[in-house]
Coordinates of C-alpha atoms in Angstrom, one line a residue:
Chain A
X1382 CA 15.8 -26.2 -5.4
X1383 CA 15.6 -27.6 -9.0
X1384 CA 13.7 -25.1 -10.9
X1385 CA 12.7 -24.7 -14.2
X1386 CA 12.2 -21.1 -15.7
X1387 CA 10.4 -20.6 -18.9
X1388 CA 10.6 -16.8 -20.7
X1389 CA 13.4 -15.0 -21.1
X1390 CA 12.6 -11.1 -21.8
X1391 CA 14.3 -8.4 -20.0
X1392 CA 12.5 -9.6 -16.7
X1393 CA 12.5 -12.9 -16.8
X1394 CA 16.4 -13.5 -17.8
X1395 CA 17.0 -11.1 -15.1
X1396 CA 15.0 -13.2 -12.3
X1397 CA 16.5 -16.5 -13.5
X1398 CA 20.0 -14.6 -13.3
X1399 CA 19.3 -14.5 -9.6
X1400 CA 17.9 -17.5 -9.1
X1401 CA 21.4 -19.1 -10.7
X1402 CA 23.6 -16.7 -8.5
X1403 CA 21.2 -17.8 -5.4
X1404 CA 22.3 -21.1 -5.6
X1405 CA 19.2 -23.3 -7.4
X1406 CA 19.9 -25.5 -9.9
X1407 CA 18.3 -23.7 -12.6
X1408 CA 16.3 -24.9 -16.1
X1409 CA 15.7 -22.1 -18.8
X1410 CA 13.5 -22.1 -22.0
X1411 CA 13.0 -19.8 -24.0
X1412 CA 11.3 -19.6 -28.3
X1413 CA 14.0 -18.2 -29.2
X1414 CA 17.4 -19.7 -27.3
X1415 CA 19.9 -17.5 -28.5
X1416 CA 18.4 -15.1 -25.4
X1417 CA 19.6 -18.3 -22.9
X1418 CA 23.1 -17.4 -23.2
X1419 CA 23.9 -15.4 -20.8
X1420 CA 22.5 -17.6 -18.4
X1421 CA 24.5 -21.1 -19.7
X1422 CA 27.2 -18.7 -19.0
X1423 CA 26.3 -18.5 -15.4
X1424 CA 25.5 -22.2 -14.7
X1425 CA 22.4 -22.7 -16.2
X1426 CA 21.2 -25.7 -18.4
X1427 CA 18.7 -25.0 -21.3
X1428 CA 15.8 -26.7 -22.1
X1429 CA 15.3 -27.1 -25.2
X1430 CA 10.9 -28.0 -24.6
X1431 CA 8.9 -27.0 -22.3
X1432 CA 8.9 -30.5 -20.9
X1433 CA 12.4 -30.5 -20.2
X1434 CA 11.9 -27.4 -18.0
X1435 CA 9.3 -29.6 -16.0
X1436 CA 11.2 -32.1 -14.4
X1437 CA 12.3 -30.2 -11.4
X1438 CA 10.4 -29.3 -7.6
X1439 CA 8.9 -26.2 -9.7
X1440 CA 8.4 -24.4 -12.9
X1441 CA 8.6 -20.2 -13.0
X1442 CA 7.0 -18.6 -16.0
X1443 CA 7.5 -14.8 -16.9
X1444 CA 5.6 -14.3 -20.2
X1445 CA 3.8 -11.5 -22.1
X1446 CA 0.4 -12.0 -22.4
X1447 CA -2.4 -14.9 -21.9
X1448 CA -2.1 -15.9 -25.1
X1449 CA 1.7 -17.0 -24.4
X1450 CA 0.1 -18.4 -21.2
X1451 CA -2.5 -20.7 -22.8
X1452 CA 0.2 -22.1 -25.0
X1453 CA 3.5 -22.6 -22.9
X1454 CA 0.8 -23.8 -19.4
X1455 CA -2.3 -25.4 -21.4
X1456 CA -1.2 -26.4 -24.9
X1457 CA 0.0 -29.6 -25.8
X1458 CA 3.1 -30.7 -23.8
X1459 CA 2.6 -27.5 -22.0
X1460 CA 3.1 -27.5 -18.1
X1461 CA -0.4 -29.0 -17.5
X1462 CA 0.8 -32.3 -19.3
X1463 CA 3.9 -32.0 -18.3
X1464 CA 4.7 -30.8 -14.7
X1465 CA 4.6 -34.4 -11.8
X1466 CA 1.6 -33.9 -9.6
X1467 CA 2.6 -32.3 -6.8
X1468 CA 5.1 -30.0 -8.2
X1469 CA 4.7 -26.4 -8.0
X1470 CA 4.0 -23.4 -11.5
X1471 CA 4.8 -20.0 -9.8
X1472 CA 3.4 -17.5 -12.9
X1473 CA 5.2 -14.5 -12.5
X1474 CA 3.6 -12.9 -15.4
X1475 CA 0.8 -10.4 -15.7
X1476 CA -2.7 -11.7 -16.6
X1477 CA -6.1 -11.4 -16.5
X1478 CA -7.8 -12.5 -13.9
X1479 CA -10.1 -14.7 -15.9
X1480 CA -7.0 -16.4 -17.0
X1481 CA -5.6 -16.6 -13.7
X1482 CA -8.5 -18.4 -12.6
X1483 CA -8.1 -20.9 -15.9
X1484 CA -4.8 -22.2 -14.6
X1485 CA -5.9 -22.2 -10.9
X1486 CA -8.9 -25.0 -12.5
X1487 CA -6.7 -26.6 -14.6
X1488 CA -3.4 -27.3 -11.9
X1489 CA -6.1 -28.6 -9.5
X1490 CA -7.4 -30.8 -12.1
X1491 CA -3.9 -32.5 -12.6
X1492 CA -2.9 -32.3 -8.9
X1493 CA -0.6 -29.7 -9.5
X1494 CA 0.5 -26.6 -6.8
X1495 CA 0.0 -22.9 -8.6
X1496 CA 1.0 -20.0 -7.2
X1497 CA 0.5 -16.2 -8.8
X1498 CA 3.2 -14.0 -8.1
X1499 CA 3.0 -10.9 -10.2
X1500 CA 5.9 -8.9 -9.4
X1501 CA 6.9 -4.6 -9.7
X1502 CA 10.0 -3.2 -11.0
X1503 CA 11.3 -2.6 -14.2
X1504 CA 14.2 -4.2 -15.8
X1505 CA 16.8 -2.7 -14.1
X1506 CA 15.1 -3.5 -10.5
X1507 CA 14.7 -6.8 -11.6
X1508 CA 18.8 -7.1 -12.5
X1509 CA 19.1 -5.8 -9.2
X1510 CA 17.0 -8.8 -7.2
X1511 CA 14.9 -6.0 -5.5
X1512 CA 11.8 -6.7 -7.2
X1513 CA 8.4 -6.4 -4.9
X1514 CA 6.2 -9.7 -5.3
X1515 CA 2.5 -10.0 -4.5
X1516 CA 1.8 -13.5 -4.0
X1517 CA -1.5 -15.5 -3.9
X1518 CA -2.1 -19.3 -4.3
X1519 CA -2.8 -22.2 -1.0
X1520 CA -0.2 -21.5 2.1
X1521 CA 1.4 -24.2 1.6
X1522 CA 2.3 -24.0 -2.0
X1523 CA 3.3 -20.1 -1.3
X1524 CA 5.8 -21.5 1.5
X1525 CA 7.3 -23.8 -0.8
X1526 CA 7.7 -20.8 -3.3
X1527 CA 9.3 -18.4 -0.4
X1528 CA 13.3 -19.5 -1.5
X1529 CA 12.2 -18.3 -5.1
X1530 CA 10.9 -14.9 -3.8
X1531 CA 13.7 -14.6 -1.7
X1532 CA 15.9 -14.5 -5.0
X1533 CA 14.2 -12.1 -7.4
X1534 CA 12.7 -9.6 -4.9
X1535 CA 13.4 -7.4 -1.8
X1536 CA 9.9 -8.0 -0.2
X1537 CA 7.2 -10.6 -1.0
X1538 CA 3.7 -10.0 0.1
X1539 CA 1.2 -12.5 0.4
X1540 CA -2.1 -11.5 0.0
X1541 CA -4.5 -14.3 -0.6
X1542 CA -5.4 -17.9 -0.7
X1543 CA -7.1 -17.2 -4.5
X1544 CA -4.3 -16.6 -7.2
X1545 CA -6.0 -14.4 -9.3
X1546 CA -6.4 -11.9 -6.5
X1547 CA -2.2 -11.2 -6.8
X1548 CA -3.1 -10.8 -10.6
X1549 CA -5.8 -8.2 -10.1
X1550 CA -3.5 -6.2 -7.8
X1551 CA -0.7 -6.3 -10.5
X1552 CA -3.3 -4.9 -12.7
X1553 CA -4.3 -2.0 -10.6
X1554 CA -0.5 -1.0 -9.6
X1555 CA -0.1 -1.2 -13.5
X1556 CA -3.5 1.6 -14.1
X1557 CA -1.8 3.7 -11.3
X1558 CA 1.6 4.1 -12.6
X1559 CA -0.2 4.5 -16.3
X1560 CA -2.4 7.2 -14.2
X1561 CA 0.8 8.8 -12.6
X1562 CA 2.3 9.3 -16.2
X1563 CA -0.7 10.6 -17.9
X1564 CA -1.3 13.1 -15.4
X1565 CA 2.7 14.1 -15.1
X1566 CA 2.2 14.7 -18.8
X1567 CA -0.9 16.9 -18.4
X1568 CA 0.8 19.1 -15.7
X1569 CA 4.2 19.5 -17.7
X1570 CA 2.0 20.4 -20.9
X1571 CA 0.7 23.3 -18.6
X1572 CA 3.6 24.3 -16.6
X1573 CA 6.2 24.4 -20.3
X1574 CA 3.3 26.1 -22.5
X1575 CA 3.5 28.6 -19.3
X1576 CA 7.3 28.9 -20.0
X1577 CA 8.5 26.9 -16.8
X1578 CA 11.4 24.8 -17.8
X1579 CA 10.4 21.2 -18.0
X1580 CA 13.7 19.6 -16.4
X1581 CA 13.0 22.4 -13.2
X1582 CA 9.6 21.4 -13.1
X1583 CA 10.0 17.3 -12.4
X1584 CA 13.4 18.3 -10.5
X1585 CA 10.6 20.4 -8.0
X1586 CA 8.0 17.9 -7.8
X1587 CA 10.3 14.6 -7.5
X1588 CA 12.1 16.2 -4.8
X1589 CA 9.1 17.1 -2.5
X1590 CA 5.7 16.0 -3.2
X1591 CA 6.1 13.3 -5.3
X1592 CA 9.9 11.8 -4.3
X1593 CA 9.7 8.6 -5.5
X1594 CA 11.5 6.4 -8.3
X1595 CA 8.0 5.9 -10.6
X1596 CA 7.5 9.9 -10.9
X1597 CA 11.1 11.0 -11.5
X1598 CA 11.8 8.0 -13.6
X1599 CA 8.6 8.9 -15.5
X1600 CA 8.9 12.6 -14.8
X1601 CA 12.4 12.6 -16.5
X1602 CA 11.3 10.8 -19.6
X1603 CA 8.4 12.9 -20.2
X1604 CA 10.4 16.1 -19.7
X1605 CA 12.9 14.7 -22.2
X1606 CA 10.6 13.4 -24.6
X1607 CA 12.6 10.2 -24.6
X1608 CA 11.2 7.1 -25.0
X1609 CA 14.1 5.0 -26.8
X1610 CA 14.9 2.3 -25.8
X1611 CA 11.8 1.1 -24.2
X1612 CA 11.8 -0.6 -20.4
X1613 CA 8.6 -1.3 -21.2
X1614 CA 6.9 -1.3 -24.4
X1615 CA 3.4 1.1 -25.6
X1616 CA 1.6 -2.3 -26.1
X1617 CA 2.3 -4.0 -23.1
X1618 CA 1.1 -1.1 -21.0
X1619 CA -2.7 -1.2 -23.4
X1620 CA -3.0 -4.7 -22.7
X1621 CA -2.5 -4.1 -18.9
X1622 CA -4.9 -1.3 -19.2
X1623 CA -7.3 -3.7 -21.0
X1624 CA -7.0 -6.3 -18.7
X1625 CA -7.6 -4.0 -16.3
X1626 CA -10.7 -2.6 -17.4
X1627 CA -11.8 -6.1 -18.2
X1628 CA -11.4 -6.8 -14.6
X1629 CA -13.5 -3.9 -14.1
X1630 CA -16.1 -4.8 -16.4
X1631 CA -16.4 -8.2 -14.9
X1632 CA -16.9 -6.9 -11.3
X1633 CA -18.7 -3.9 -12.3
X1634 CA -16.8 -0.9 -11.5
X1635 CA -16.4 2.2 -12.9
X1636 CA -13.2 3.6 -13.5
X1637 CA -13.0 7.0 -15.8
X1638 CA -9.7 7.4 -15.8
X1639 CA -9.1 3.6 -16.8
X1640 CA -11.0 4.5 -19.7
X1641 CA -8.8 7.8 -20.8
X1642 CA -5.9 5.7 -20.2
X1643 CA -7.4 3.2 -22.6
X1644 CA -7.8 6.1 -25.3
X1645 CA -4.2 7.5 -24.7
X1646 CA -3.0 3.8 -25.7
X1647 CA -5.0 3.7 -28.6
X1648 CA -3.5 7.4 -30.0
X1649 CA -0.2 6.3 -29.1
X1650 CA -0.2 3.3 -31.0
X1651 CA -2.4 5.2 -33.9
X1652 CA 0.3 7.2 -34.6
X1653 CA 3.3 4.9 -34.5
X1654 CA 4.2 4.8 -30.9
X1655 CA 4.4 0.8 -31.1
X1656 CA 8.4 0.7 -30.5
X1657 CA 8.2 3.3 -27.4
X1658 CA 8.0 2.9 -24.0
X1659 CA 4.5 3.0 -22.4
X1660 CA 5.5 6.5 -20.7
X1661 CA 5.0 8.0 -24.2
X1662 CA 1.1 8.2 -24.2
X1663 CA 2.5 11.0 -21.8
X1664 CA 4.0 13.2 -24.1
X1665 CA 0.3 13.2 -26.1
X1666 CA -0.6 16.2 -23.8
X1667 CA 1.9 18.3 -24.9
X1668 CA 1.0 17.4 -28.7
X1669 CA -2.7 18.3 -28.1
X1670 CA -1.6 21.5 -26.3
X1671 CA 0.2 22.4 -30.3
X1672 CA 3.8 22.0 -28.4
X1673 CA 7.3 20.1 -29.0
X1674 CA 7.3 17.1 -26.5
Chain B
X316 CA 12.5 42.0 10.0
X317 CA 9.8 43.4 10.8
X318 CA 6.9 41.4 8.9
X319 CA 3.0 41.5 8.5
X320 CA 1.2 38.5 8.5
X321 CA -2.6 38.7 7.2
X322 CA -4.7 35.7 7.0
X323 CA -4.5 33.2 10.1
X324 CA -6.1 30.0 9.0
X325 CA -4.9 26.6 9.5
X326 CA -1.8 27.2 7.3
X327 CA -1.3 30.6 7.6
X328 CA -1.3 30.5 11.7
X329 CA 1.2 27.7 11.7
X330 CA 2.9 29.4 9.3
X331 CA 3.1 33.3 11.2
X332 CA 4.0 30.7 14.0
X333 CA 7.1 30.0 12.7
X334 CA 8.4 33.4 11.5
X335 CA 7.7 34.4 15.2
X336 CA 9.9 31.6 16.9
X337 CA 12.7 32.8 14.1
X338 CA 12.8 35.7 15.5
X339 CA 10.9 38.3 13.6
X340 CA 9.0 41.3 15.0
X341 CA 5.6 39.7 13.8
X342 CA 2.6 41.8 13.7
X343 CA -1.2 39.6 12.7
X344 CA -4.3 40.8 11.2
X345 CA -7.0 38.6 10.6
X346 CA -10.9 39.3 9.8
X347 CA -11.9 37.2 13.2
X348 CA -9.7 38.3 15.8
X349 CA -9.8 35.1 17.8
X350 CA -7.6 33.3 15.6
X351 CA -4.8 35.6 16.6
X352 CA -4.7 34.4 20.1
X353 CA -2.2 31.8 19.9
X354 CA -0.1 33.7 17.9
X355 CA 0.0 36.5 20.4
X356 CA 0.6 34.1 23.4
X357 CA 3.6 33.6 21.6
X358 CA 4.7 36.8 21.2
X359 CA 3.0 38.5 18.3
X360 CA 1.1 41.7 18.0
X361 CA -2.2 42.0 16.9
X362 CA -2.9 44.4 14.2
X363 CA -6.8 45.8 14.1
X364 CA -6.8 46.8 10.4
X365 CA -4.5 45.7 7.4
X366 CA -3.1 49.3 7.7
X367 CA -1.3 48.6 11.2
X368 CA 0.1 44.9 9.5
X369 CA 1.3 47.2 6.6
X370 CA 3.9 49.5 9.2
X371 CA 7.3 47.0 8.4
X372 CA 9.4 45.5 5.4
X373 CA 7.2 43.4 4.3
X374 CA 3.5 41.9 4.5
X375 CA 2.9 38.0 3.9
X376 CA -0.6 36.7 2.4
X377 CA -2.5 33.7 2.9
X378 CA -5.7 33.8 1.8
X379 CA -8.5 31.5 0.8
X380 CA -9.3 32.7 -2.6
X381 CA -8.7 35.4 -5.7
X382 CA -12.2 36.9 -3.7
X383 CA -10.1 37.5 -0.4
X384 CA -6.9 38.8 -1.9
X385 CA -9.0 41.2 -4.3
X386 CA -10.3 42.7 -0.9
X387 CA -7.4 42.8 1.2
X388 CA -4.4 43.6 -0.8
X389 CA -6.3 45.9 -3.6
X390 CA -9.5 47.2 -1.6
X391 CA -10.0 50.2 0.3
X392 CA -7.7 50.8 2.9
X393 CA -5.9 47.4 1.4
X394 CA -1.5 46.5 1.3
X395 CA -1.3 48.7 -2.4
X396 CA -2.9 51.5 -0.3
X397 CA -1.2 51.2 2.8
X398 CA 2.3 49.5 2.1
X399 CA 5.2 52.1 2.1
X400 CA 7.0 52.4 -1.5
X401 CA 9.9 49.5 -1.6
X402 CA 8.2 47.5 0.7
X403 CA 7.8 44.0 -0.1
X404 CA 4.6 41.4 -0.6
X405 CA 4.8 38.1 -0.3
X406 CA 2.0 36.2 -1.4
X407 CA 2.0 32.8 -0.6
X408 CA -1.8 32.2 -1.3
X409 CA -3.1 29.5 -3.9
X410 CA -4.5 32.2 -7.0
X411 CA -5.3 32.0 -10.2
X412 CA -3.1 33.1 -12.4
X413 CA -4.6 36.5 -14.0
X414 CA -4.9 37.7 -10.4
X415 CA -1.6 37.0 -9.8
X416 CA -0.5 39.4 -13.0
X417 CA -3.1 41.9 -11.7
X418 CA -1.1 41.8 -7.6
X419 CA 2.4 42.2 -10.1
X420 CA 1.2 44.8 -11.8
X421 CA -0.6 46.9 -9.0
X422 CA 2.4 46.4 -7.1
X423 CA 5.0 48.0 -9.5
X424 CA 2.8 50.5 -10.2
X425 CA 2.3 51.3 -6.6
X426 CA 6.7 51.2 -6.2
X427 CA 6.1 48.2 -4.1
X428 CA 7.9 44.8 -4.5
X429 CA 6.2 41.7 -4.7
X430 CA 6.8 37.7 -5.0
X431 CA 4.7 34.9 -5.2
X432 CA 5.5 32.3 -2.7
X433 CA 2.9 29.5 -3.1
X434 CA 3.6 26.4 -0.8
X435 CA 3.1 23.2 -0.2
X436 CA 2.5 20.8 2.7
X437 CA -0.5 20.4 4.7
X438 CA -1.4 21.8 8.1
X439 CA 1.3 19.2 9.8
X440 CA 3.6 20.2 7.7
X441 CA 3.0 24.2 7.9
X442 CA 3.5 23.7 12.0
X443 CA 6.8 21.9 11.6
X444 CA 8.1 24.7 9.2
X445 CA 9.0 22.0 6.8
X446 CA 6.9 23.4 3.5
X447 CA 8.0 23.6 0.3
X448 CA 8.3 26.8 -1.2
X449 CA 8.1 27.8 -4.9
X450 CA 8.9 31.5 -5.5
X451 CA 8.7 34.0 -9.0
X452 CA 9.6 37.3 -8.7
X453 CA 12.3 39.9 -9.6
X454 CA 15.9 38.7 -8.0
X455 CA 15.9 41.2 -5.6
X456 CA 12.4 41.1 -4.2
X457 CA 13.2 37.0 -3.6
X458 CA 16.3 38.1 -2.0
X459 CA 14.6 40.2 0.8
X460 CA 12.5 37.6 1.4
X461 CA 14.6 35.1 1.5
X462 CA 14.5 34.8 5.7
X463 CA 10.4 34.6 5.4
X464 CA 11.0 31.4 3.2
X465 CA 13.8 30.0 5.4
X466 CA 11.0 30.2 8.9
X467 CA 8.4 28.6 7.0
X468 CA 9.8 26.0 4.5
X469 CA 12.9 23.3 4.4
X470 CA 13.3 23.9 0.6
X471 CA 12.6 27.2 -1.6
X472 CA 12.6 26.8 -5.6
X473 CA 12.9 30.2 -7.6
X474 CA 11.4 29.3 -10.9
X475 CA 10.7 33.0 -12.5
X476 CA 11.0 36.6 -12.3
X477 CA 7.1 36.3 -13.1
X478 CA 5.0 35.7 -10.2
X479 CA 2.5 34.0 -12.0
X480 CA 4.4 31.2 -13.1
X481 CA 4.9 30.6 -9.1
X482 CA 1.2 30.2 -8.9
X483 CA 1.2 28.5 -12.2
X484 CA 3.0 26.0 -11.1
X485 CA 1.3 25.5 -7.6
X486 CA -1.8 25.1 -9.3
X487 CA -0.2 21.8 -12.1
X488 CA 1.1 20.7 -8.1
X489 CA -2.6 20.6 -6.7
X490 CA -3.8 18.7 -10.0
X491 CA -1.2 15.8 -9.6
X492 CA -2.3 15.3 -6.0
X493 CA -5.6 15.5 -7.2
X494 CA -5.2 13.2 -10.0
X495 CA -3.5 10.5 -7.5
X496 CA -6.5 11.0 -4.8
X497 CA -8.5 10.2 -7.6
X498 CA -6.9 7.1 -9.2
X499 CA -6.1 5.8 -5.9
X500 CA -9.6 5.8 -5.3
X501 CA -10.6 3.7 -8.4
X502 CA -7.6 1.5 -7.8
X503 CA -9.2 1.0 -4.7
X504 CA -12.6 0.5 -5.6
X505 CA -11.8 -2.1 -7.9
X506 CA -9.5 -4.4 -5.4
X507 CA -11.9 -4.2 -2.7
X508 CA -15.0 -4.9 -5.3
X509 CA -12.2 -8.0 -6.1
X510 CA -12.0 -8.8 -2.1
X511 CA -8.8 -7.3 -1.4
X512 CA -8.3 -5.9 1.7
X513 CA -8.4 -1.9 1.5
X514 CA -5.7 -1.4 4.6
X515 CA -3.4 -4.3 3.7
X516 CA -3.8 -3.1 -0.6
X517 CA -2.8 0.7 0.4
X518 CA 0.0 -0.6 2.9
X519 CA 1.5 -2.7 -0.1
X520 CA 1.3 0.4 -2.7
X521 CA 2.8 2.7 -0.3
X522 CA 5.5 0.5 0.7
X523 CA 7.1 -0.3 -2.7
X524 CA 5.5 1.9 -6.2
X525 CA 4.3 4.9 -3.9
X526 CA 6.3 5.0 -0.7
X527 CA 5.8 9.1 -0.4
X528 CA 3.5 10.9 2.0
X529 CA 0.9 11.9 -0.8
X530 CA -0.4 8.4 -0.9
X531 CA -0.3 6.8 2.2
X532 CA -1.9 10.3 4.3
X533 CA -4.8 10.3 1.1
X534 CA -4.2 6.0 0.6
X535 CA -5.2 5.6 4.4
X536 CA -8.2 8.2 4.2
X537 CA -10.0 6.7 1.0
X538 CA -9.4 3.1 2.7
X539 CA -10.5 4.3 5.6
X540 CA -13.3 6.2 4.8
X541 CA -13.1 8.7 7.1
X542 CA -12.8 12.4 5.6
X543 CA -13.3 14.6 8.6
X544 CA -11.9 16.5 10.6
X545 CA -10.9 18.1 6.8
X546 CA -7.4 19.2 6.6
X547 CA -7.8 20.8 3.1
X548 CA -12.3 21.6 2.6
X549 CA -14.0 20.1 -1.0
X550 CA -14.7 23.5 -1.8
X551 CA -10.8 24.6 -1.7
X552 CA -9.7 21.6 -4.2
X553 CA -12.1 22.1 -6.0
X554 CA -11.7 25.7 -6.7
X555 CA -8.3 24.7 -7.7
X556 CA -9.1 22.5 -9.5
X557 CA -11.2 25.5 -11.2
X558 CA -7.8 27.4 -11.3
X559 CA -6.4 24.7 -12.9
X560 CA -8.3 24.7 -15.8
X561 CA -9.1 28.1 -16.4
X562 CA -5.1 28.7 -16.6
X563 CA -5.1 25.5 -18.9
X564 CA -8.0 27.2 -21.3
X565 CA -6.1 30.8 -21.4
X566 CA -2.7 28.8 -22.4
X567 CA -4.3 26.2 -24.6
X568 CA -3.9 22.9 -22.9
X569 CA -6.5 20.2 -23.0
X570 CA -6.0 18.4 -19.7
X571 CA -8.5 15.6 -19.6
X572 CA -8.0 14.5 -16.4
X573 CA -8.8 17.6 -14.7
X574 CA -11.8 17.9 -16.4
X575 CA -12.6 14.2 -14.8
X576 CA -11.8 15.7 -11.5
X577 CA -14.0 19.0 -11.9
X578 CA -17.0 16.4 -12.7
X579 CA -16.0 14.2 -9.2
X580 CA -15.6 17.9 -7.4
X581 CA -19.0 18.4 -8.4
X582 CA -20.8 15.8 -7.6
X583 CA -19.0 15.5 -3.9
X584 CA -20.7 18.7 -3.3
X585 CA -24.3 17.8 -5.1
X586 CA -24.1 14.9 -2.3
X587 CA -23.5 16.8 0.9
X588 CA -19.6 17.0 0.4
X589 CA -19.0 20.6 1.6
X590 CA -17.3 20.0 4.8
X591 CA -15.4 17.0 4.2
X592 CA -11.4 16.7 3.3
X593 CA -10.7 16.9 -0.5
X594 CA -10.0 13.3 -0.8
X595 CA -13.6 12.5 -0.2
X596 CA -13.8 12.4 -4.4
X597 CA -11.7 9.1 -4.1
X598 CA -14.3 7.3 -2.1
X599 CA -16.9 7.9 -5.4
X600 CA -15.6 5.2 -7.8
X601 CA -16.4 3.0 -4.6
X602 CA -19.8 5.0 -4.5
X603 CA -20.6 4.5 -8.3
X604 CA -19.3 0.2 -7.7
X605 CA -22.0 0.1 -5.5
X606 CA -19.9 -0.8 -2.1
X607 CA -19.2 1.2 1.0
X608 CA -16.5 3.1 0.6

């Protein structure tokens, strides 16, 4: 497939890595192109607009927030103007789902195909091609996506005819990782000011309860109090928990610990935690309990 | 060895089981005799008082509550009473931590060993003698019991000569899974509100993010909606919860979340909760979004 890929952050550069190494003639852009590099190294050609990313059977966007959205999809010789009817916008990113449902509107208006495909994984899952996608958008478009999934993730599920569905699951596998942290942080808080040995403690729990790659990632961190460099960064994880609790306001349903979450953010970035990774808001226990991290 | 075995509930049954089929000269007590029946079938003995289960090496404990243990290991005619000097307890009950120091310290001054041997795994889990055990005591008392753990559990952890940091750490164990039932629930709330499917959203979360048994056995109960027959009762989570924090305000460390999870204890017994698995709290944020869990 001819495939343009807009947004090159960790994530994204790694997915169109694999999308060059699976064969597809690839298109990057990226603001700033020094970050296209390593991927002209590999085979791929860079774009140096948005519309020259366009031209192809499909367009992949992996970007940070809706605001980036709005500009690179609906601002002037964004995708909307730019993309052939017909041709397919796979937005890999994680938005709200009021946004979601902005660029479903607006590719229908210009005959366009859209597909949502938030994905999970950090970084170094994404390097790896074993990303899991959640996919949402018309059958047909998502079968016409399937080659792209196939080279950025292990497993793809497909969820729903409505994109912004796939966005509003991203969102709550986002609040409970953000919930598995905070609470890993309140337990090691208890367990070290008790005078169990923090390394122990996650070694215990990631090895029979909770034996799986988010807690003993997370675990680890916390236990370490190390959260340089980031995988993912403190403000990136509030505006997932706002968009989440947005989502929640908008259907109307409660979530407390969405809201603690929320307040965690806030503190962390209050007290300079903008450069650490989101896991960070789970060392605030153990500052509120009056010990080291 | 020659072994006691007081307290024949769902987990400690499965569990005096297992130390029969390894071998050991078994001998059960339990307040309601009828429990004992299966465990005598396979080869057991039944003891009429806590005296006759106090006749070997040792004597293991499990028991509902600090309540219980008060009454059978330091009441009249209890195990400090009626255990020979250098004979061991192992308590493998869920406690607070203050009774645990009281056990330790009646114990030594009695000239009788004890450990705390807190485990975890549900019913299921107790049967296959695949728990997890998490032992404090002094070096030699673990060593003695060493065969008890290896009948009953796949992995033992020794964390402490202190009991109580055993049970400490038990009780930061039941918080997490706690803390998951509960943000599972909310996560789960808000996709269905959103039109997800419930079966389909907890099948995708527990194949990728959360593939470990804590989610899918609670994931599949809050999706389900179907909390009984209970395999761990409202009234036990909650009093751990209880333990939780009580052990949190003697050491100093605010733990926001399980004061969230004391509120949704609390209000699954104010509506008829009683009876029901401990999970039940994760079908409230469904309750309080106004849809069927």
């Amino acid at each position: 497939m001819k495939v343009g890929f807009i947004g090159l952050g960790q994530m994204g550069a790694a997915m169109a890595g694999n999308l060059v190494k699976a064969g597809h003639e690839i298109v990057v852009h990226n603001r700033t192109q020094s970050k296209a590099k390593p991927l002209t190294d590999l085979g791929a050609v860079f774009a140096a607009s948005i519309a020259d990313a366009c031209k192809g059977d499909a367009v992949v966007t992996m970007l940070a927030d809706d605001l980036a959205l709005e500009t690179v999809v609906l601002g002037h010789r964004g995708i909307i103007e730019c993309l052939r009817p017909g041709a397919l916008h796979v937005s890999t990113s994680t938005m709200s789902i009021a946004m979601s449902r902005k660029l479903t509107e607006a590719h229908a208006a210009a005959g366009q195909k859209f597909v949502a495909a938030p994905v999970f994984g950090r970084p170094e899952v994404a390097q790896a091609g074993k990303l899991a996608v959640v996919a949402a958008g018309e059958a047909a478009s998502v079968e016409i996506a399937a080659p792209i999934f196939a080279a950025i993730g292990q497993k793809t599920f497909v969820i729903s005819d409505m994109p912004w569905r796939a966005n509003l699951l991203k969102l709550s596998g986002n609040f409970l990782i953000a919930s598995a942290i905070e609470s890993l942080g309140e337990a090691i808080a208890l367990v070290a000011k008790g005078g169990i040995e923090k390394a122990q403690y996650v070694e215990i729990l990631t090895s029979t309860l909770f034996n799986v790659p988010v807690y003993k990632t997370y675990g680890s961190l916390i236990a370490g109090g190390k959260f340089e460099p980031a995988g993912f960064v403190a403000p990136l994880g509030q505006k997932d928990i706002r968009l989440a609790l947005s989502a929640a306001e908008e259907l109307q349903v409660p979530m407390p610990i969405a809201g603690l979450l929320r307040d965690r953010f806030l503190s962390l970035l209050a007290t300079g935690g903008e450069a650490l990774d989101w896991s960070a808001i789970g060392a605030l226990a153990s500052r509120d309990a009056g010990i080291t991290p």
